[in-house]
C-alpha cells in the first residue's frame, strides 16, 4: 500500500514498524471469574516491571535522564498502594484492563490537580505505565526495542514531542512517519540532525500499519510504502545503497573548505542538540558548530542540571570540535518545550509567551548558572554565546549584564575563561530583524533563526499540520527580512550566520550567498550537501568583497 505525505527529511529508510500510539481506552466488560482477571493482571504487571527494569539498565549508559523517567515508572509499577487499588477494582468485578486504566486515571487526576508542575507531569507517567501494563510490549516506546539489535525501526506515530524524540534517539531508527507535524517541528529537526528519513502529514498511516510490518520511507518524495512487494523492496534497497555511496563521496569532499568557483570562502557549520552529535559533525566536514541547542540538557529531568554537569556537557563539545568554533545557545524553552521545574502559568499561545530569553528573565539564576558553565567551557576552545528570542535592545543589555556578572564572579573565584568570547543573538523575531541596524553595534554576531522568523513573520505555527502549506521560509517577506539582517551585519562588520532550516535548503543557497552570507549552519547530515552546492556557485563581483 502506498501513502502520500510531505517529505521532511530526505533519504530512504527501510525497516519494521514500531507503532507509537494506537492505544484504545479499555471498556468495562463482564467478567466470569475475578481470580482469572487477577492472575492476568499480576502477570501483566510483572511483565511491565521486567521490561522497565531491563530498559532502565539499557538506557542508563545511553541517556541518564531517560533512565530516570523509566525508573519513575518502575517505582509506580512497584507501588503497593497503586497495585492494591487495581486488585480491589478487579475483585469488585472489573476486567483487568479497565481496572488498571480507571485506577491510573484516578491517580492521574489527583496528580494533575496538584499545584506543583512536577506532579502534573507525573500524571503522564502513570498513564503511560498503565498503557504498558494493559497493552504489554505493544505499547512500549523503546522498551522492547533495545533488544532488537541491529534491525532498523520505522517509527510510526501521530506526532512526536521533543521528549519522545530524545528517547527514540537511543534506538536504531531507520525512518519516521507521522500523521501530524510541521516541517520545522523539533522532532523533524532532530531527525534531520541524525539523518533519519522522515515523512510527515501521512493521513491514515496509523490505521494502515501494524507492529513489525515492513515499511519503506521515501523521505525524498514524501511517500511511504506499507508491506511492499519483493520487487519494490529490491528496487528501493538498491536506490538506498546508491544514495549512501554518493553521500560517502560528498562526505569525503566535505573535509576541505567550501570555496565558490570564484574563490570566496563560505563556512558551513553544524547545528547540534546533543554532545554526541559533535563527532558526527566533524566526520561530515563541519567547519564548526553554529548552533548548539542546549535545551536537551534541561528536558527529561526533574531538576535543572548543575553548573558542573553543564560545564562537562559544553566542554565535551568544545573539545570534540578540536579548536573549531562552537556557538552555544542559552536555554530556549517555552513554546513546545517545557520544564517541569520552571513554573509558567498555562498560556494559550506558548510560542508567543514566556519563551527563550523571556523565561530566563523570570528565572535569572538559571541563566547565570548556564553562563558560568559556558564561560568555563570557553577556556577549552573558541566559544561564542548566543541568546535566543531577542526582541529588542533591552534584552541584549539585560543578557549582557548577567554575562558580565558571571564573568566577574568567575574572575574573583580565579576560574579560567575566555574574556573575549563572542556574544551574539538569534534573529528570529521580526522586530529584531527590523531593528538589526540598531542591534548590530552591541553584539559580535547575529544568527538568523529562520524557523521562528518564518513562524512569526507569516503568523504560522511551525508545528501545526493544518497550516503547513502556509509555512514557507522562501516567502518574499521572510527573505526580505533575512537580507535586511545580512546587510545590517555586514555594514557594521559583524559576523552573520543563518542557522534556521533555510540554510540547508538548496533552493536558497544562491540567494543567501549572493546576499552576502558567509556562514551557513545546518543539520550535520546537510553539511556535505550544502558544501557541494556552494562549490558550484559563481558569485557576482559586487558581493565578493562582503
Ligand atoms: C530557528 O528558530 O530558526 C532556530 C534555529 O531555532 P529553533 O529551531 O531551535 O527554534
Ligand atoms: Mg528558534
Coordinates of N, CA and C in Angstrom, one line a residue, residues 176-399:
X176 N 11.0 7.7 10.0 CA 9.9 8.2 10.8 C 8.7 8.6 9.9
X177 N 7.5 8.2 10.3 CA 6.3 8.6 9.6 C 5.3 9.1 10.6
X178 N 4.8 10.3 10.4 CA 3.8 10.8 11.3 C 2.6 11.3 10.6
X179 N 1.5 11.3 11.3 CA 0.3 11.8 10.7 C 0.3 13.3 10.8
X180 N 0.9 13.8 11.9 CA 0.9 15.3 12.1 C 2.4 15.8 12.0
X181 N 2.5 17.1 12.4 CA 3.9 17.7 12.5 C 4.2 18.6 11.3
X182 N 4.9 19.7 11.6 CA 5.3 20.6 10.6 C 6.7 20.3 10.2
X183 N 7.2 21.0 9.2 CA 8.5 20.8 8.6 C 9.6 21.2 9.6
X184 N 9.3 22.2 10.5 CA 10.3 22.6 11.4 C 9.9 22.2 12.8
X185 N 9.1 21.2 13.0 CA 8.7 20.7 14.3 C 10.1 20.3 14.9
X186 N 10.2 20.3 16.2 CA 11.5 20.0 16.8 C 11.9 18.5 16.5
X187 N 10.9 17.6 16.4 CA 11.3 16.2 16.2 C 11.9 16.1 14.8
X188 N 11.4 16.9 13.9 CA 11.9 16.9 12.5 C 13.3 17.4 12.5
X189 N 13.6 18.4 13.2 CA 14.9 19.0 13.3 C 15.9 18.0 13.8
X190 N 15.5 17.3 14.9 CA 16.3 16.2 15.4 C 16.5 15.1 14.4
X191 N 15.5 14.7 13.8 CA 15.6 13.6 12.8 C 16.6 14.0 11.7
X192 N 16.5 15.3 11.3 CA 17.5 15.8 10.3 C 18.9 15.7 10.8
X193 N 19.1 16.1 12.1 CA 20.5 16.0 12.6 C 21.0 14.6 12.5
X194 N 20.1 13.6 12.7 CA 20.6 12.3 12.7 C 20.4 11.6 11.4
X195 N 20.0 12.4 10.4 CA 19.8 11.9 9.0 C 18.8 10.8 8.9
X196 N 17.7 10.9 9.7 CA 16.7 9.8 9.7 C 15.6 10.3 8.7
X197 N 15.4 9.5 7.6 CA 14.4 9.9 6.6 C 13.0 10.0 7.3
X198 N 12.4 11.1 7.0 CA 11.1 11.4 7.7 C 10.0 11.9 6.7
X199 N 8.8 11.3 6.8 CA 7.7 11.9 6.1 C 6.6 12.2 7.1
X200 N 6.1 13.5 7.0 CA 5.1 13.9 7.9 C 3.8 14.1 7.2
X201 N 2.7 14.3 8.0 CA 1.4 14.5 7.3 C 0.9 13.4 6.5
X202 N 1.2 12.1 7.0 CA 0.7 11.0 6.2 C -0.7 10.5 6.9
X203 N -1.7 11.0 6.3 CA -3.1 10.7 6.9 C -3.4 9.2 6.8
X204 N -3.9 8.7 7.9 CA -4.3 7.3 7.9 C -3.2 6.3 8.1
X205 N -2.0 6.8 8.3 CA -0.9 5.8 8.5 C -1.1 4.9 9.7
X206 N -1.6 5.5 10.8 CA -1.8 4.7 12.0 C -2.7 3.5 11.8
X207 N -3.7 3.7 10.9 CA -4.7 2.6 10.6 C -4.1 1.6 9.6
X208 N -3.1 2.1 8.8 CA -2.6 1.3 7.7 C -1.5 0.3 8.1
X209 N -0.9 0.5 9.3 CA 0.2 -0.4 9.7 C -0.1 -1.2 10.9
X210 N 0.6 -2.2 11.1 CA 0.6 -3.0 12.4 C 2.0 -3.1 12.8
X211 N 2.2 -3.4 14.0 CA 3.6 -3.5 14.5 C 4.3 -4.6 13.7
X212 N 5.6 -4.3 13.4 CA 6.5 -5.2 12.8 C 6.4 -5.3 11.3
X213 N 5.3 -4.7 10.7 CA 5.2 -4.8 9.2 C 6.4 -4.0 8.6
X214 N 6.8 -4.5 7.4 CA 7.9 -3.8 6.8 C 7.4 -2.5 6.1
X215 N 8.1 -1.5 6.2 CA 7.7 -0.2 5.6 C 8.9 0.4 4.9
X216 N 8.7 1.1 3.8 CA 9.7 1.9 3.1 C 9.3 3.3 3.3
X217 N 10.3 4.1 3.8 CA 10.0 5.6 3.9 C 10.9 6.3 2.9
X218 N 10.2 6.9 1.9 CA 11.0 7.7 0.9 C 10.9 9.1 1.3
X219 N 11.9 9.6 2.1 CA 11.9 11.0 2.6 C 12.3 12.0 1.5
X220 N 12.6 11.5 0.3 CA 12.9 12.5 -0.8 C 11.6 12.9 -1.4
X221 N 10.7 11.9 -1.6 CA 9.5 12.1 -2.4 C 8.3 12.3 -1.4
X222 N 8.4 12.0 -0.1 CA 7.3 12.1 0.8 C 6.3 10.9 0.6
X223 N 6.9 9.8 0.3 CA 6.0 8.6 0.0 C 6.4 7.5 1.0
X224 N 5.3 6.7 1.4 CA 5.5 5.6 2.3 C 4.9 4.4 1.7
X225 N 5.6 3.3 1.7 CA 5.1 2.0 1.2 C 4.9 1.0 2.4
X226 N 3.7 0.5 2.6 CA 3.5 -0.4 3.7 C 3.5 -1.8 3.1
X227 N 4.2 -2.7 3.7 CA 4.3 -4.1 3.2 C 4.5 -4.2 1.7
X228 N 5.7 -3.7 1.3 CA 5.9 -3.6 -0.1 C 6.2 -4.9 -0.8
X229 N 6.0 -5.0 -2.1 CA 6.3 -6.3 -2.8 C 7.8 -6.5 -2.8
X230 N 8.2 -7.7 -3.1 CA 9.7 -8.1 -3.1 C 10.4 -7.2 -4.1
X231 N 9.8 -7.0 -5.3 CA 10.4 -6.2 -6.3 C 10.6 -4.7 -5.9
X232 N 9.6 -4.2 -5.3 CA 9.7 -2.8 -4.8 C 10.8 -2.6 -3.8
X233 N 10.9 -3.6 -2.9 CA 11.9 -3.6 -1.8 C 13.3 -3.7 -2.4
X234 N 13.4 -4.6 -3.4 CA 14.8 -4.7 -4.0 C 15.1 -3.4 -4.7
X235 N 14.2 -2.8 -5.4 CA 14.4 -1.5 -6.1 C 14.9 -0.4 -5.1
X236 N 14.1 -0.4 -4.0 CA 14.5 0.7 -3.0 C 15.8 0.4 -2.3
X237 N 16.0 -0.9 -2.1 CA 17.3 -1.2 -1.4 C 18.5 -0.7 -2.3
X238 N 18.3 -1.0 -3.6 CA 19.5 -0.5 -4.5 C 19.5 1.0 -4.5
X239 N 18.4 1.6 -4.6 CA 18.4 3.1 -4.6 C 19.0 3.7 -3.3
X240 N 18.7 3.0 -2.2 CA 19.2 3.4 -0.9 C 20.8 3.3 -0.9
X241 N 21.3 2.1 -1.4 CA 22.7 1.9 -1.5 C 23.4 2.9 -2.3
X242 N 22.7 3.3 -3.4 CA 23.3 4.3 -4.4 C 23.4 5.6 -3.6
X243 N 22.4 6.0 -2.9 CA 22.4 7.3 -2.1 C 23.5 7.2 -1.1
X244 N 23.7 6.1 -0.4 CA 24.7 6.0 0.6 C 26.1 6.2 -0.1
X245 N 26.3 5.6 -1.2 CA 27.6 5.8 -1.9 C 27.8 7.2 -2.3
X246 N 26.8 7.9 -2.9 CA 27.0 9.3 -3.3 C 27.2 10.2 -2.1
X247 N 26.6 9.8 -1.0 CA 26.8 10.6 0.3 C 28.2 10.4 0.7
X248 N 28.7 9.2 0.7 CA 30.1 8.9 1.1 C 31.1 9.8 0.3
X249 N 30.8 9.9 -1.0 CA 31.7 10.7 -1.8 C 31.6 12.2 -1.4
X250 N 30.4 12.7 -1.1 CA 30.2 14.1 -0.7 C 30.9 14.3 0.7
X251 N 30.9 13.3 1.5 CA 31.5 13.5 2.9 C 33.0 13.6 2.7
X252 N 33.5 12.8 1.8 CA 35.0 12.9 1.5 C 35.4 14.3 1.1
X253 N 34.6 14.8 0.1 CA 34.9 16.2 -0.4 C 34.7 17.3 0.7
X254 N 33.7 17.0 1.6 CA 33.4 18.0 2.6 C 34.5 18.2 3.6
X255 N 35.5 17.4 3.6 CA 36.6 17.5 4.6 C 37.4 18.8 4.3
X256 N 37.3 19.3 3.1 CA 38.0 20.5 2.8 C 37.1 21.7 2.9
X257 N 37.6 23.0 2.8 CA 36.8 24.2 2.9 C 35.9 24.3 1.7
X258 N 34.7 25.0 1.9 CA 33.8 25.3 0.7 C 34.2 26.6 0.1
X259 N 34.7 26.6 -1.1 CA 35.0 27.8 -1.8 C 34.1 27.9 -3.0
X260 N 33.6 29.0 -3.3 CA 32.8 29.2 -4.6 C 33.7 29.1 -5.7
X261 N 33.2 29.0 -6.9 CA 34.0 28.9 -8.1 C 35.0 30.1 -8.3
X262 N 34.5 31.3 -7.7 CA 35.4 32.5 -7.8 C 36.3 32.6 -6.6
X263 N 36.3 31.6 -5.7 CA 37.3 31.5 -4.6 C 36.8 32.1 -3.3
X264 N 35.5 32.4 -3.2 CA 35.1 33.0 -1.9 C 34.9 31.9 -0.9
X265 N 35.4 32.0 0.3 CA 35.3 31.0 1.3 C 34.0 31.2 2.1
X266 N 33.2 30.1 2.2 CA 32.0 30.2 2.9 C 32.0 29.1 4.0
X267 N 31.8 29.4 5.2 CA 31.8 28.4 6.3 C 30.5 27.7 6.3
X268 N 30.6 26.3 6.5 CA 29.4 25.5 6.7 C 29.5 24.8 8.0
X269 N 28.8 25.3 9.0 CA 28.8 24.8 10.3 C 27.6 23.9 10.6
X270 N 27.6 23.3 11.8 CA 26.5 22.4 12.0 C 25.7 22.8 13.2
X271 N 24.4 22.5 13.2 CA 23.5 22.7 14.3 C 23.5 21.4 15.1
X272 N 23.7 21.4 16.4 CA 23.5 20.1 17.1 C 22.7 20.4 18.4
X273 N 22.1 19.3 18.9 CA 21.3 19.4 20.1 C 21.8 18.5 21.2
X274 N 22.8 17.7 20.9 CA 23.3 16.8 21.9 C 24.8 16.6 21.7
X275 N 25.6 16.5 22.8 CA 27.1 16.5 22.6 C 27.5 15.4 21.6
X276 N 26.8 14.2 21.6 CA 27.3 13.1 20.8 C 27.3 13.5 19.3
X277 N 26.5 14.5 19.0 CA 26.4 14.9 17.5 C 27.7 15.6 17.1
X278 N 28.5 16.1 18.0 CA 29.7 16.9 17.6 C 30.6 16.0 16.8
X279 N 30.8 14.8 17.2 CA 31.8 14.0 16.4 C 31.3 13.7 15.0
X280 N 29.9 13.5 14.9 CA 29.3 13.3 13.6 C 29.5 14.6 12.8
X281 N 29.4 15.7 13.4 CA 29.6 17.0 12.7 C 31.0 17.1 12.1
X282 N 31.9 16.7 12.9 CA 33.3 16.7 12.4 C 33.5 15.7 11.3
X283 N 32.9 14.5 11.5 CA 33.0 13.4 10.4 C 32.5 13.9 9.1
X284 N 31.4 14.7 9.2 CA 30.7 15.2 8.0 C 31.3 16.4 7.4
X285 N 32.4 16.9 8.0 CA 33.1 18.1 7.5 C 32.7 19.4 7.9
X286 N 32.0 19.5 9.1 CA 31.5 20.9 9.5 C 32.7 21.7 9.9
X287 N 32.6 23.0 9.6 CA 33.6 24.0 9.9 C 33.5 24.5 11.4
X288 N 32.6 24.0 12.1 CA 32.3 24.5 13.5 C 30.9 24.1 13.9
X289 N 30.5 24.5 15.1 CA 29.1 24.3 15.5 C 28.5 25.7 15.5
X290 N 27.6 26.0 14.6 CA 27.0 27.3 14.5 C 25.8 27.5 15.5
X291 N 25.3 26.3 15.9 CA 24.2 26.4 16.9 C 24.2 25.1 17.7
X292 N 24.5 25.3 19.0 CA 24.4 24.2 19.9 C 23.1 24.5 20.8
X293 N 22.0 23.7 20.5 CA 20.8 23.9 21.2 C 21.0 23.3 22.6
X294 N 20.9 24.0 23.7 CA 21.2 23.4 25.0 C 20.0 22.8 25.7
X295 N 18.8 23.0 25.1 CA 17.6 22.6 25.8 C 17.6 21.1 26.3
X296 N 18.2 20.3 25.4 CA 18.2 18.8 25.7 C 18.9 18.5 27.0
X297 N 19.8 19.4 27.5 CA 20.4 19.1 28.8 C 19.4 19.4 29.9
X298 N 18.4 20.1 29.6 CA 17.4 20.5 30.6 C 16.1 19.8 30.7
X299 N 15.7 19.2 29.5 CA 14.5 18.5 29.5 C 14.7 17.0 29.9
X300 N 13.6 16.3 30.2 CA 13.7 14.9 30.5 C 14.3 14.7 31.9
X301 N 14.2 15.7 32.8 CA 14.7 15.5 34.1 C 13.9 16.3 35.1
X302 N 14.1 16.1 36.4 CA 13.2 16.7 37.4 C 13.8 17.9 38.0
X303 N 15.0 18.2 37.8 CA 15.7 19.4 38.3 C 16.7 19.9 37.3
X304 N 17.0 21.2 37.3 CA 17.9 21.7 36.3 C 19.3 21.1 36.5
X305 N 20.1 20.9 35.4 CA 21.4 20.4 35.6 C 22.3 21.4 36.3
X306 N 23.2 20.9 37.1 CA 24.1 21.7 37.9 C 25.1 22.4 37.0
X307 N 25.8 23.4 37.6 CA 26.8 24.1 36.8 C 27.9 23.2 36.3
X308 N 28.3 22.2 37.2 CA 29.4 21.3 36.8 C 28.9 20.4 35.7
X309 N 27.7 19.9 35.9 CA 27.1 19.0 34.8 C 27.1 19.7 33.5
X310 N 26.7 21.0 33.5 CA 26.6 21.7 32.3 C 28.0 22.0 31.7
X311 N 28.9 22.3 32.6 CA 30.3 22.6 32.1 C 30.8 21.3 31.4
X312 N 30.6 20.2 32.0 CA 31.1 18.9 31.3 C 30.4 18.8 29.9
X313 N 29.1 19.0 29.9 CA 28.3 18.9 28.7 C 28.8 19.8 27.6
X314 N 29.1 21.1 27.9 CA 29.5 22.0 26.9 C 31.0 21.8 26.5
X315 N 31.8 21.5 27.6 CA 33.2 21.4 27.3 C 33.5 20.2 26.4
X316 N 32.6 19.1 26.6 CA 32.8 17.9 25.7 C 32.7 18.3 24.2
X317 N 31.8 19.2 23.9 CA 31.6 19.6 22.5 C 32.7 20.4 22.1
X318 N 33.1 21.4 22.9 CA 34.3 22.3 22.6 C 35.5 21.4 22.3
X319 N 35.7 20.5 23.1 CA 36.9 19.6 22.9 C 36.8 18.7 21.7
X320 N 35.6 18.2 21.5 CA 35.4 17.3 20.3 C 35.6 18.1 19.0
X321 N 35.3 19.4 19.1 CA 35.4 20.2 17.8 C 36.9 20.6 17.5
X322 N 37.8 20.2 18.4 CA 39.2 20.4 18.1 C 39.5 21.8 17.6
X323 N 39.3 22.8 18.4 CA 39.6 24.3 18.1 C 38.8 24.9 17.0
X324 N 37.8 24.1 16.5 CA 36.8 24.8 15.6 C 35.8 25.6 16.4
X325 N 35.2 26.7 15.9 CA 34.3 27.5 16.8 C 33.0 26.7 17.2
X326 N 32.6 27.0 18.3 CA 31.3 26.5 18.8 C 30.4 27.6 19.4
X327 N 29.2 27.7 18.8 CA 28.3 28.7 19.3 C 27.3 28.0 20.2
X328 N 27.3 28.4 21.5 CA 26.4 27.7 22.4 C 25.2 28.7 22.7
X329 N 24.0 28.2 22.4 CA 22.8 29.0 22.6 C 22.3 28.8 24.0
X330 N 21.9 29.9 24.7 CA 21.4 29.7 26.0 C 20.0 29.1 25.9
X331 N 19.5 28.7 27.1 CA 18.2 27.9 27.1 C 17.1 28.6 26.4
X332 N 16.5 27.8 25.5 CA 15.3 28.3 24.7 C 14.2 27.3 25.0
X333 N 13.6 27.4 26.1 CA 12.4 26.6 26.4 C 11.2 27.5 26.4
X334 N 10.0 26.9 26.7 CA 8.7 27.6 26.4 C 8.4 27.1 25.0
X335 N 7.3 27.6 24.4 CA 6.9 27.1 23.1 C 6.5 25.7 23.2
X336 N 7.2 24.7 22.5 CA 6.8 23.3 22.6 C 7.7 22.5 23.6
X337 N 8.6 23.2 24.3 CA 9.5 22.5 25.2 C 9.2 23.0 26.6
X338 N 8.9 22.1 27.5 CA 8.5 22.5 28.8 C 9.4 21.9 29.9
X339 N 9.7 22.6 30.9 CA 10.5 22.0 32.0 C 9.6 21.9 33.2
X340 N 9.5 20.7 33.8 CA 8.6 20.6 35.0 C 9.0 21.5 36.2
X341 N 10.3 21.8 36.2 CA 10.7 22.6 37.4 C 10.8 24.1 37.2
X342 N 10.3 24.6 36.0 CA 10.2 26.0 35.9 C 8.7 26.3 35.7
X343 N 8.1 26.9 36.7 CA 6.7 27.1 36.7 C 6.3 28.3 35.8
X344 N 5.4 28.0 34.9 CA 4.9 29.0 34.0 C 3.4 28.8 33.9
X345 N 2.6 29.9 34.1 CA 1.2 29.8 34.1 C 0.8 29.3 32.7
X346 N -0.3 28.5 32.6 CA -0.7 28.0 31.3 C -0.9 29.1 30.4
X347 N -0.4 28.9 29.1 CA -0.6 30.0 28.2 C -1.4 29.5 27.0
X348 N -2.2 30.3 26.4 CA -3.0 29.8 25.2 C -2.1 29.9 24.0
X349 N -1.1 30.7 24.0 CA -0.2 30.8 22.8 C 1.3 30.7 23.3
X350 N 1.7 29.5 23.7 CA 3.0 29.3 24.3 C 4.2 29.8 23.4
X351 N 4.0 29.8 22.1 CA 5.1 30.3 21.2 C 5.2 31.8 21.3
X352 N 4.1 32.4 21.8 CA 4.1 33.9 21.9 C 4.3 34.3 23.4
X353 N 4.6 33.3 24.2 CA 4.6 33.5 25.6 C 6.0 33.6 26.2
X354 N 6.1 33.0 27.4 CA 7.4 33.1 28.1 C 8.4 32.1 27.5
X355 N 9.0 32.5 26.5 CA 9.9 31.5 25.8 C 11.3 32.1 25.7
X356 N 12.3 31.3 25.6 CA 13.7 31.7 25.4 C 14.1 32.7 26.5
X357 N 14.7 33.8 26.0 CA 15.3 34.8 27.0 C 14.2 35.3 27.9
X358 N 13.0 35.3 27.5 CA 11.9 35.9 28.4 C 11.8 35.0 29.6
X359 N 11.8 33.7 29.4 CA 11.7 32.7 30.5 C 13.0 32.9 31.4
X360 N 14.1 33.1 30.8 CA 15.3 33.3 31.6 C 15.2 34.6 32.5
X361 N 14.5 35.6 32.0 CA 14.3 36.8 32.8 C 13.5 36.5 34.0
X362 N 12.6 35.6 33.9 CA 11.8 35.2 35.0 C 12.6 34.4 36.0
X363 N 13.5 33.6 35.5 CA 14.4 32.7 36.3 C 15.9 33.1 36.0
X364 N 16.3 34.3 36.4 CA 17.7 34.7 36.1 C 18.8 33.8 36.6
X365 N 18.5 33.1 37.7 CA 19.5 32.2 38.2 C 19.9 31.1 37.3
X366 N 18.9 30.6 36.6 CA 19.1 29.5 35.6 C 20.1 30.0 34.5
X367 N 19.9 31.3 34.1 CA 20.7 31.8 33.0 C 22.1 32.0 33.6
X368 N 22.2 32.5 34.8 CA 23.5 32.8 35.4 C 24.3 31.5 35.5
X369 N 23.7 30.5 36.0 CA 24.4 29.2 36.2 C 24.9 28.7 34.8
X370 N 24.0 28.8 33.8 CA 24.3 28.3 32.5 C 25.5 29.2 31.9
X371 N 25.4 30.5 32.1 CA 26.5 31.3 31.5 C 27.8 31.0 32.2
X372 N 27.8 30.7 33.5 CA 29.1 30.4 34.2 C 29.6 29.1 33.6
X373 N 28.7 28.1 33.3 CA 29.2 26.8 32.7 C 29.8 27.1 31.3
X374 N 29.1 27.9 30.5 CA 29.5 28.2 29.1 C 30.9 28.9 29.2
X375 N 31.0 29.9 30.1 CA 32.3 30.6 30.2 C 33.4 29.6 30.6
X376 N 33.1 28.7 31.5 CA 34.2 27.8 31.9 C 34.6 26.9 30.7
X377 N 33.6 26.6 29.9 CA 33.9 25.7 28.7 C 34.8 26.6 27.7
X378 N 34.6 27.9 27.8 CA 35.3 28.7 26.8 C 36.8 28.7 27.0
X379 N 37.3 28.2 28.1 CA 38.7 28.1 28.4 C 39.3 27.0 27.5
X380 N 38.5 26.2 26.9 CA 39.0 25.0 26.2 C 38.9 25.1 24.7
X381 N 38.5 26.3 24.2 CA 38.4 26.4 22.7 C 37.7 27.7 22.3
X382 N 37.3 27.8 21.1 CA 36.7 29.1 20.6 C 35.2 29.0 20.8
X383 N 34.7 29.7 21.8 CA 33.3 29.6 22.1 C 32.6 30.9 21.9
X384 N 31.4 30.8 21.3 CA 30.5 32.0 21.3 C 29.3 31.7 22.1
X385 N 28.7 32.7 22.7 CA 27.4 32.5 23.4 C 26.3 33.3 22.7
X386 N 25.2 32.7 22.6 CA 24.1 33.3 21.8 C 22.8 33.3 22.6
X387 N 22.1 34.4 22.5 CA 20.8 34.5 23.3 C 19.6 34.4 22.3
X388 N 18.6 33.5 22.6 CA 17.5 33.3 21.7 C 16.3 34.2 22.0
X389 N 15.5 34.3 21.0 CA 14.2 35.0 21.1 C 14.3 36.5 21.5
X390 N 15.4 37.1 21.1 CA 15.6 38.5 21.4 C 14.6 39.4 20.6
X391 N 14.0 40.3 21.2 CA 13.0 41.2 20.5 C 13.6 42.6 20.2
X392 N 14.4 43.1 21.2 CA 15.0 44.4 21.0 C 16.2 44.6 21.9
X393 N 16.7 45.8 21.9 CA 18.0 46.1 22.6 C 17.9 45.8 24.1
X394 N 16.7 46.0 24.7 CA 16.7 45.9 26.2 C 17.1 44.5 26.6
X395 N 16.7 43.5 25.8 CA 17.0 42.1 26.2 C 18.5 41.9 26.1
X396 N 19.1 42.5 25.0 CA 20.6 42.3 24.8 C 21.3 43.0 26.0
X397 N 20.9 44.1 26.4 CA 21.5 44.8 27.6 C 21.4 43.9 28.8
X398 N 20.2 43.4 29.0 CA 20.0 42.6 30.2 C 20.9 41.4 30.2
X399 N 20.8 40.7 29.1 CA 21.6 39.4 29.0 C 23.1 39.7 29.2

